[in-house]
mmCIF file of C-alpha atoms in Angstrom:
data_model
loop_
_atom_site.group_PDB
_atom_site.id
_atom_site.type_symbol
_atom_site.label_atom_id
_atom_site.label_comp_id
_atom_site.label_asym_id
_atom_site.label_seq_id
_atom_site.Cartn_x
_atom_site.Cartn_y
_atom_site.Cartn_z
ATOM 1 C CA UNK A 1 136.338 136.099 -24.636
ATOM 2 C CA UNK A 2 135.542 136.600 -20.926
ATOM 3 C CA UNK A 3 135.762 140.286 -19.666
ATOM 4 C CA UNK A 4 138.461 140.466 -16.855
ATOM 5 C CA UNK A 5 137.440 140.217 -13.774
ATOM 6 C CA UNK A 6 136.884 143.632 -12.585
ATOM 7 C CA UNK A 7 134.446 144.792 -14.679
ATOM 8 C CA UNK A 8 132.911 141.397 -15.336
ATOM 9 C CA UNK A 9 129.771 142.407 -12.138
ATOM 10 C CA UNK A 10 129.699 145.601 -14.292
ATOM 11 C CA UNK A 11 127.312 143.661 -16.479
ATOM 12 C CA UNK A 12 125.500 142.774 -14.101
ATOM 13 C CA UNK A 13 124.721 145.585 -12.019
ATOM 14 C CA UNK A 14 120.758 146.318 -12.977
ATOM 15 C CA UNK A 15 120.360 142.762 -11.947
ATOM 16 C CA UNK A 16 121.429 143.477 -8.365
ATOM 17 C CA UNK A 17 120.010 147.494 -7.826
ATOM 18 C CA UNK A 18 117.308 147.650 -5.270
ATOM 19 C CA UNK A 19 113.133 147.831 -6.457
ATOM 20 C CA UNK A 20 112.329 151.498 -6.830
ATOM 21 C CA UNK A 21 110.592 151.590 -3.633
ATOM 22 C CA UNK A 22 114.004 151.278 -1.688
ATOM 23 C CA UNK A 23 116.453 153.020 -3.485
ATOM 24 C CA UNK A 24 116.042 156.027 -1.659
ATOM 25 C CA UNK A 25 117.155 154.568 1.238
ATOM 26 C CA UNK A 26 120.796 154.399 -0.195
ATOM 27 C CA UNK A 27 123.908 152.049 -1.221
ATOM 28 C CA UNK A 28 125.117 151.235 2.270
ATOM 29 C CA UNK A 29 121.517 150.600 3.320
ATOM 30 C CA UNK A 30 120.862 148.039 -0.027
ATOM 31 C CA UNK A 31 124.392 146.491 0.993
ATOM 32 C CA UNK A 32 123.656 146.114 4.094
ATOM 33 C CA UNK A 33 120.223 143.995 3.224
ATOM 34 C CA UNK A 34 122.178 141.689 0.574
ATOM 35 C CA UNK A 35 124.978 140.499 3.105
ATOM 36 C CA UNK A 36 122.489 139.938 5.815
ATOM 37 C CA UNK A 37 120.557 137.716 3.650
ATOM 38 C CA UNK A 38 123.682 135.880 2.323
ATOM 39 C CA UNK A 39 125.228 135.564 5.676
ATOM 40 C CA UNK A 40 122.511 134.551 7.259
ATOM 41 C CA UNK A 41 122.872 131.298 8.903
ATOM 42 C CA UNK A 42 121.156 128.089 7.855
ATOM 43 C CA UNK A 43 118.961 125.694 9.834
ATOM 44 C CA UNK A 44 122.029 123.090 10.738
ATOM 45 C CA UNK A 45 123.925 126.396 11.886
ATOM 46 C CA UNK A 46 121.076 127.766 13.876
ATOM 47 C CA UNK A 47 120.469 124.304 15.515
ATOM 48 C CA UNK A 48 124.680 123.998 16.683
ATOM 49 C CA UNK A 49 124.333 127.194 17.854
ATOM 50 C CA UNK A 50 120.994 126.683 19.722
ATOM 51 C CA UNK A 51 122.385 123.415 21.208
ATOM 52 C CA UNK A 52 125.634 125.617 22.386
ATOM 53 C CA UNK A 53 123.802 128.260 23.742
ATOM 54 C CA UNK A 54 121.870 125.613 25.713
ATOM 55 C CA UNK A 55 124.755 124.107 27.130
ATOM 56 C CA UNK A 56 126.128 127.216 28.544
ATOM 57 C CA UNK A 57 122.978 128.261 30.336
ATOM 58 C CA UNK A 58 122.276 131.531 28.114
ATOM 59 C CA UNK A 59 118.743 133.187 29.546
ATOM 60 C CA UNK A 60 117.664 136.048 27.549
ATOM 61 C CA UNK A 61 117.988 138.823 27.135
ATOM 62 C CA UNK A 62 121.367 138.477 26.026
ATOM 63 C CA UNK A 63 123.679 141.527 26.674
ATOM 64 C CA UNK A 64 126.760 141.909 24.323
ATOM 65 C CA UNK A 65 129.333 144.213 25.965
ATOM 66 C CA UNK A 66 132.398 145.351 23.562
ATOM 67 C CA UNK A 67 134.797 147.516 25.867
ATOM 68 C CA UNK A 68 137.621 149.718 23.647
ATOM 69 C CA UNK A 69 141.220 149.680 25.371
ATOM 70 C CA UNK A 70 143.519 151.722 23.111
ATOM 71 C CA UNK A 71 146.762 152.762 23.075
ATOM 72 C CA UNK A 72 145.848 155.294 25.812
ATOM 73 C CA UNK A 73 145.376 152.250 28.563
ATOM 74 C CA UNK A 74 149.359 151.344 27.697
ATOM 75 C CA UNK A 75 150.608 154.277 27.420
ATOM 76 C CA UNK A 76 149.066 156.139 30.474
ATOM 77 C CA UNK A 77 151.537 153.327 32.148
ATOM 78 C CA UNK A 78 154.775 154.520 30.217
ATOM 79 C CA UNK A 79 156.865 156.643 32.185
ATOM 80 C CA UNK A 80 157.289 160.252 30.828
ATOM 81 C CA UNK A 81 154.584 160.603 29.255
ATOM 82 C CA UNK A 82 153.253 163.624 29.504
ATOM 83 C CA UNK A 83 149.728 163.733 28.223
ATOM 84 C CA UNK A 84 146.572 163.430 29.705
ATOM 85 C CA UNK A 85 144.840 160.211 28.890
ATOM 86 C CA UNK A 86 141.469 158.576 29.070
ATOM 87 C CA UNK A 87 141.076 156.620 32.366
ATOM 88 C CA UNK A 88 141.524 152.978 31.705
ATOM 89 C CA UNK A 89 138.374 151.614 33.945
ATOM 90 C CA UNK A 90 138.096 147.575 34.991
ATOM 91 C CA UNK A 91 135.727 145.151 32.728
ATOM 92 C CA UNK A 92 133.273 145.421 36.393
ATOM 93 C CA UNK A 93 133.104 148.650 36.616
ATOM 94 C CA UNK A 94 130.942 148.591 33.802
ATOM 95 C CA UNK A 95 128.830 145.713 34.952
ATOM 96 C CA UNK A 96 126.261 147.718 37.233
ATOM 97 C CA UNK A 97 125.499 149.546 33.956
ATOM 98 C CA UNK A 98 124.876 146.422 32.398
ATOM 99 C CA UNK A 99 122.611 144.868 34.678
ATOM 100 C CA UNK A 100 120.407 148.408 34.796
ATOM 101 C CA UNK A 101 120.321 147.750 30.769
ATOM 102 C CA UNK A 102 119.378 144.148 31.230
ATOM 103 C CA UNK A 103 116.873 144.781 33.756
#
């Protein structure tokens, strides 16, 4: 009989710990490797997004900008409320920043 589920990559687990040489370097590191190697995209994947990249006039380098708007931007706007918040800045406002990076 099959062992349920749960434990069933139990048996498996000296299959899948890192070479001596890298196991000092930790779980999250080994992790880390294994889904970038299994996520990786293949060559068809690599070619659509080449093509798409191509067709939107992407010049290198690229710059990937991830702004954070909590609940501080909406509630700054609520009336009454009393706390100080974090100032809730415009997309270009950051963009001189970006360029300097870029550049």
């Amino acid at each position: 009989q099959d062992p349920p589920p749960s434990t069933a990559v139990l048996e498996h687990y000296e299959e899948w710990r890192p070479l001596e040489e890298w196991r000092g370097r930790g779980f999250f590191w080994w992790s880390a490797q294994l889904l970038s190697f299994i996520l990786a995209p293949n060559r068809q994947l690599n070619g659509l997004v080449g093509a798409a990249k191509a067709a939107m006039g992407f010049r290198h380098p690229i710059v990937g900008v991830h702004v954070r708007r909590g609940d501080s931007c909406k509630l700054k706007a609520s009336p009454g409320y009393g706390m100080p918040l974090a100032s809730c800045k415009h997309f270009g406002d950051f963009m001189p920043h970006v360029r300097e990076f870029r550049d």
